[in-house]
Amino acid sequence: MTATTARRLTARRVAAAALAVAALITGAAPAAAAAPAPAPAGTAAAPPAAGLGAHRATREALDAAVAAGAPGAVAGAVRGHRAWHGTAGAADLDTGKPRTPRDRFRVGSITKTFVATVLLQLEAEGRIDLDESVGSRLPGLVEGNGHDGSRVTIRQLLNHTSGIADYTADPDFGERVFGSGFPEHRYDTWTPQSLVQTAMKHAPDFPPGTAWGYSNTNYILAGLVIEEVTGRPYGREIERRILRPLHLRATSVPGTSAAMPRPSSRAYSTLGGAPSPDRDLHDVTELNPSIAWAAGEMISDTRDLQRFYRALFSGRLLPEAQMAELTDTVEVSPQVPEARYGLGVMWRRLDCGTEIWGHGGGIHGSLSQVAVTEEATHSVAVNLNGDFAGDTAVVVRAEFCGRR
């Protein structure tokens, strides 16, 4: 497998960035500079009025995703105090069982928002400084081939300006985990340290703080920092600080458990490339999520994802100072001014003028996105139970703009 192919697999499955910029974050060269700057304020256009037909475009976008080849789709939206759910297609291609609004699914890189929130809470408690070096917390781990943990800050991990190589772009890892080796290795356990060591085989993408480049290794390290600071598994901290207080009962950090909780759909993948008569469709529902760990192992549903994001952006999880840090964004690319990255969240200005915050996530057989307005009055979450067709960003745009 070539490095380009590995990067493509990364974008489609584990490193899917928020809201239609997956190709940018893994396929393009990093931006030349990425100095922190606040996201533009205000919203230029109001969403469609609530009521009859308010989610018609969203439902049409779900149907279009299935028509494009996705096995099934599910979305949920909340506008003010009114909730809506829509589904399309199949949860199980063998039985024809339809998808349901209660389906749980692997959320991939949306995990990153949970991880960043915990680290910001630890900063608010005075237990960590985001501008201290990764090396001071994890000595000797970020070393080799030009990597130097003493020059990388925790903040640079969270906003992807560290320059640290992405372990999922390693060709050998990609072949074993995303390609033809997946059936043999789907139940393998990967330690976070081994994932970092995979990244250290490669040179940094750029000097720390000089550009932006999406790297899953950043959040493996962020999870390890949480464990070093608290003395507890990072997933336990997410449960204690976020899941239990918000009553997110459909959300979990599975660790090495390969099974999906019920209710859930089957998940499907071609293990690279587009479907074709000579390319088999694989049921990839069961897998050991340690391949993603703190970069993308979590499971949730559309209700819980929205509840989390609405709580986060309504100020229930972070003090004002940390909210300012969360939403202090860096440039993703000078060619894409309508997208900027904060600490585990991405800001987007849609073409209808609406400004949203969110994140996307891709992992075997699952593509997801969640987004919310800054005032936390309007949110949407969507999932496709296939990683080879359909576009979750189209569903998000339909919900906020009222058209596909």
XYZ file of C-alpha atoms in Angstrom:
404
model
C 0.000 0.000 0.000
C 1.357 3.441 -0.891
C 1.512 6.329 1.564
C -1.155 8.095 -0.507
C -3.471 5.114 -0.170
C -2.848 4.984 3.563
C -3.723 8.658 3.877
C -6.924 8.086 1.912
C -7.896 5.262 4.242
C -7.114 7.467 7.207
C -9.412 10.172 5.916
C -12.276 7.778 5.230
C -12.205 5.855 8.470
C -10.292 7.035 11.511
C -9.115 10.563 10.742
C -12.311 11.980 9.265
C -12.316 15.635 10.254
C -15.344 17.693 10.953
C -17.843 18.865 8.408
C -16.605 18.107 4.884
C -12.879 18.772 5.218
C -11.632 15.186 5.546
C -9.878 15.377 2.201
C -8.183 18.599 3.215
C -6.893 17.409 6.566
C -5.166 14.302 5.312
C -4.615 14.734 1.611
C -3.272 18.257 1.296
C -0.013 19.782 2.427
C -0.244 21.622 5.751
C -0.857 25.324 5.747
C 2.212 27.517 5.920
C 1.223 29.161 9.194
C -1.326 28.543 11.888
C -1.302 31.298 14.449
C -4.245 31.057 16.878
C -7.089 33.457 16.181
C -10.689 33.684 17.324
C -13.340 32.375 14.990
C -15.425 35.017 13.245
C -18.490 35.936 15.251
C -22.119 36.161 14.261
C -24.429 34.240 11.999
C -25.314 35.642 8.630
C -28.453 33.655 7.977
C -31.135 32.090 10.132
C -32.086 28.424 9.693
C -35.485 27.521 8.281
C -38.372 28.081 10.651
C -39.433 25.158 12.787
C -42.640 23.373 11.943
C -44.010 21.375 9.050
C -41.292 20.613 6.538
C -38.502 22.157 8.654
C -36.415 18.968 8.266
C -37.539 18.011 4.767
C -34.136 18.702 3.251
C -32.445 16.666 5.977
C -34.677 13.691 5.272
C -33.995 14.048 1.541
C -30.247 14.102 2.275
C -30.540 10.836 4.220
C -32.379 9.256 1.290
C -29.718 10.586 -1.093
C -26.936 9.017 0.994
C -28.624 5.625 0.703
C -29.268 6.152 -3.001
C -25.535 6.868 -3.377
C -24.724 3.462 -1.891
C -24.658 3.838 1.887
C -26.382 0.833 3.496
C -28.352 3.012 5.918
C -28.481 6.438 7.526
C -29.802 7.935 10.739
C -29.962 11.560 11.868
C -31.335 13.504 14.780
C -31.817 17.233 15.180
C -32.899 19.593 17.934
C -34.103 23.130 17.250
C -34.981 25.004 20.393
C -36.913 22.458 22.435
C -38.195 20.424 19.491
C -36.478 17.176 18.538
C -36.662 15.328 15.228
C -35.276 12.010 14.005
C -35.041 10.508 10.560
C -33.770 7.244 9.116
C -33.205 5.666 5.720
C -31.963 2.351 4.439
C -30.966 -0.831 6.198
C -29.392 -1.683 9.516
C -28.682 -5.201 8.258
C -28.241 -5.949 4.561
C -28.915 -9.657 5.078
C -32.249 -9.296 6.842
C -33.336 -5.906 5.498
C -33.970 -4.672 9.038
C -34.291 -0.876 8.887
C -32.212 1.590 10.850
C -33.796 3.137 13.948
C -33.309 6.480 15.729
C -31.931 4.610 18.761
C -29.076 2.947 16.856
C -25.696 3.169 18.553
C -22.603 3.452 16.376
C -18.863 3.988 16.520
C -18.272 7.745 16.435
C -14.593 7.721 15.447
C -12.871 11.067 15.813
C -15.784 12.723 17.588
C -14.030 11.082 20.553
C -11.515 13.921 20.263
C -14.011 16.498 21.515
C -14.554 14.472 24.703
C -10.792 14.159 25.252
C -10.162 17.872 24.716
C -12.980 18.747 27.133
C -11.431 16.625 29.897
C -8.034 18.248 29.428
C -9.606 21.712 29.566
C -11.379 20.725 32.786
C -8.044 19.618 34.242
C -6.562 22.973 33.277
C -9.456 24.776 34.969
C -8.681 22.774 38.112
C -5.052 23.925 38.009
C -3.736 20.420 37.469
C -2.199 21.010 34.061
C -1.008 23.822 31.810
C -1.869 23.352 28.143
C 1.300 25.216 27.213
C 3.612 22.827 29.027
C 5.489 20.347 26.893
C 4.343 16.860 26.089
C 7.819 15.665 27.065
C 7.418 16.983 30.594
C 4.382 14.728 31.072
C 5.378 11.783 28.864
C 9.198 11.745 28.938
C 10.941 9.711 26.269
C 7.798 8.843 24.305
C 7.891 11.461 21.524
C 11.399 10.875 20.221
C 13.040 9.723 17.018
C 13.239 10.749 13.359
C 13.205 14.436 14.287
C 10.408 14.244 16.870
C 11.105 16.044 20.146
C 8.413 16.028 22.835
C 10.115 18.888 24.681
C 9.233 21.190 21.782
C 5.565 20.180 21.489
C 2.887 21.583 23.806
C -0.301 19.888 24.919
C -2.253 22.681 23.220
C -0.540 21.828 19.927
C -1.754 18.251 20.307
C -5.325 19.428 20.718
C -5.368 21.826 17.768
C -3.243 19.646 15.465
C -0.333 22.067 15.132
C 2.219 19.680 16.667
C 3.557 18.344 13.377
C 3.706 14.829 14.877
C 3.298 12.110 12.247
C -0.049 10.323 12.039
C 0.302 6.636 12.940
C -2.703 5.729 10.775
C -0.780 6.876 7.678
C 1.899 4.234 8.230
C 1.569 1.883 5.210
C 2.150 -1.347 7.146
C -0.297 -0.351 9.858
C -2.812 0.712 7.226
C -2.641 -2.619 5.413
C -3.115 -4.620 8.616
C -5.863 -2.449 10.068
C -7.726 -0.890 7.120
C -6.836 -3.096 4.173
C -6.734 -6.786 3.310
C -5.210 -7.678 6.680
C -8.254 -6.492 8.633
C -10.068 -9.869 8.844
C -6.956 -11.448 10.373
C -6.151 -8.580 12.730
C -9.596 -7.210 13.637
C -9.359 -8.524 17.218
C -5.747 -7.511 17.863
C -5.087 -5.259 20.854
C -2.897 -2.218 20.296
C -1.446 -0.324 23.245
C -1.388 3.477 22.943
C 2.374 3.376 23.352
C 2.667 1.041 20.350
C 0.551 3.425 18.260
C 2.871 6.310 19.166
C 5.892 4.156 18.335
C 4.391 3.523 14.892
C 4.212 7.286 14.353
C 7.803 7.749 15.526
C 9.014 5.642 12.586
C 8.269 8.666 10.411
C 9.589 12.207 10.366
C 7.401 15.065 11.637
C 5.183 16.700 9.063
C 6.453 20.175 10.038
C 8.110 21.936 13.010
C 5.742 22.355 15.990
C 3.485 25.405 15.778
C 4.352 26.318 12.190
C 1.416 24.723 10.366
C -1.737 22.622 10.741
C -1.963 18.916 10.001
C -4.517 16.445 11.308
C -2.818 13.613 13.194
C -4.506 10.919 15.249
C -1.260 10.490 17.179
C -1.959 13.855 18.814
C -4.984 12.471 20.604
C -3.347 9.174 21.551
C -0.836 11.358 23.377
C -3.622 13.540 24.800
C -5.266 10.444 26.277
C -1.952 9.398 27.827
C -1.567 12.885 29.334
C -4.995 12.549 30.984
C -3.895 9.254 32.496
C -0.599 10.696 33.707
C -2.312 13.654 35.374
C -5.214 11.779 36.959
C -3.755 8.334 37.570
C -6.895 6.818 36.018
C -7.785 5.479 32.548
C -8.751 8.305 30.227
C -12.076 6.599 29.491
C -12.905 6.510 33.190
C -12.355 10.266 33.341
C -14.683 10.811 30.378
C -17.314 8.679 32.107
C -16.900 10.451 35.458
C -16.741 14.005 34.134
C -19.072 13.924 31.107
C -21.099 10.760 30.538
C -22.566 10.332 34.021
C -23.269 14.029 34.760
C -25.047 14.431 31.394
C -26.784 11.030 31.626
C -25.340 9.923 28.287
C -26.451 6.331 28.700
C -25.955 5.360 25.056
C -22.346 6.548 25.067
C -19.408 4.373 26.063
C -15.631 4.013 25.895
C -15.322 0.339 24.931
C -11.592 -0.222 25.486
C -10.762 -3.563 23.869
C -14.342 -4.892 23.627
C -15.078 -5.775 19.997
C -18.856 -6.117 20.322
C -21.418 -3.379 19.730
C -24.118 -2.686 22.340
C -27.772 -2.990 21.378
C -29.559 -1.488 19.610
C -27.123 -1.016 16.756
C -26.749 -1.624 13.040
C -24.264 -3.776 11.217
C -21.307 -1.825 9.820
C -19.980 -2.351 6.294
C -16.731 -1.598 4.478
C -14.995 -2.401 1.210
C -11.651 -2.218 3.086
C -10.419 0.460 0.726
C -11.718 1.916 -2.504
C -15.173 2.170 -4.004
C -17.649 -0.727 -4.232
C -17.496 -2.711 -7.452
C -18.551 -6.160 -8.708
C -15.064 -7.532 -7.955
C -14.712 -5.862 -4.534
C -16.416 -7.599 -1.635
C -18.454 -5.772 0.969
C -17.302 -6.801 4.433
C -19.255 -6.809 7.679
C -16.828 -4.972 9.977
C -19.182 -4.515 12.933
C -16.898 -6.312 15.356
C -13.415 -4.912 15.846
C -11.041 -4.168 18.688
C -11.269 -0.363 18.987
C -7.837 -0.076 20.595
C -6.682 0.731 17.042
C -8.159 4.185 17.637
C -8.077 4.520 21.456
C -8.382 8.187 22.539
C -8.308 9.308 18.902
C -11.566 7.573 18.000
C -12.824 4.546 19.967
C -16.092 5.798 21.459
C -19.662 4.611 20.782
C -22.771 6.804 20.995
C -26.072 7.683 19.314
C -27.499 10.834 17.756
C -29.326 11.902 20.934
C -26.290 11.660 23.200
C -23.947 13.373 20.746
C -26.275 16.348 20.511
C -26.783 16.454 24.274
C -23.012 16.531 24.777
C -22.415 19.278 22.223
C -25.323 21.367 23.442
C -24.062 21.091 27.025
C -20.540 21.969 25.936
C -21.517 25.073 23.971
C -24.036 26.249 26.551
C -21.192 26.445 29.102
C -22.222 23.531 31.325
C -18.915 21.669 31.081
C -16.230 24.370 30.982
C -15.642 27.738 32.672
C -15.605 30.841 30.504
C -11.803 30.932 30.222
C -11.638 27.368 28.978
C -14.516 27.931 26.558
C -12.457 30.742 25.070
C -9.566 28.328 24.625
C -11.796 25.617 23.154
C -13.015 28.017 20.470
C -9.681 29.765 19.827
C -9.107 28.488 16.317
C -6.230 28.026 13.904
C -6.228 28.155 10.148
C -6.738 24.810 8.446
C -5.760 26.061 4.999
C -5.636 29.485 3.350
C -7.711 27.935 0.560
C -10.510 27.079 3.003
C -11.220 30.213 5.085
C -14.674 28.915 6.016
C -13.150 26.157 8.191
C -10.966 26.580 11.291
C -9.931 24.190 14.060
C -10.097 24.837 17.808
C -9.300 22.375 20.595
C -11.034 19.194 19.493
C -13.757 21.102 17.644
C -14.046 22.671 14.210
C -15.731 25.921 13.254
C -17.470 26.123 9.881
C -19.336 28.813 7.979
C -21.758 27.067 5.654
C -22.552 28.485 2.238
C -25.922 29.710 3.526
C -24.079 31.841 6.113
C -24.880 29.764 9.197
C -21.901 29.239 11.521
C -21.563 25.940 13.347
C -19.195 24.030 15.608
C -18.702 20.304 15.365
C -16.577 17.321 14.497
C -16.715 14.336 12.211
C -15.609 10.791 12.767
C -14.840 7.816 10.609
C -13.918 4.283 11.576
C -14.515 0.931 9.885
C -18.061 0.840 8.548
C -19.150 4.069 10.222
C -19.155 7.741 9.192
C -20.576 10.300 11.638
C -20.862 14.019 12.245
C -22.252 16.241 14.974
C -22.687 20.012 14.808
C -24.269 22.793 16.843
C -24.722 26.548 16.592
C -22.602 28.578 19.005
C -25.710 29.501 21.004
C -26.467 25.741 21.347
C -30.026 26.303 20.092
C -29.810 24.102 16.995
C -27.927 20.837 16.619
C -27.719 17.772 14.395
C -25.980 14.403 14.461
C -25.816 11.880 11.631
C -24.383 8.430 10.980
C -23.957 6.184 7.950
C -23.318 2.490 8.605
C -20.906 2.194 5.676
C -17.595 3.954 5.056
C -17.561 3.848 1.249
C -20.526 5.932 0.029
C -22.654 8.887 1.072
C -21.663 12.197 2.627
C -22.569 13.154 6.182
C -21.631 16.779 5.494
C -24.500 17.027 3.014
C -26.924 16.001 5.768
C -25.482 18.585 8.155
C -25.744 21.316 5.534
C -29.326 20.313 4.730
C -30.340 20.625 8.380
C -28.837 24.071 8.923
C -29.466 25.555 5.484
C -32.754 23.882 4.592
C -31.448 22.595 1.276
C -29.026 19.987 -0.020
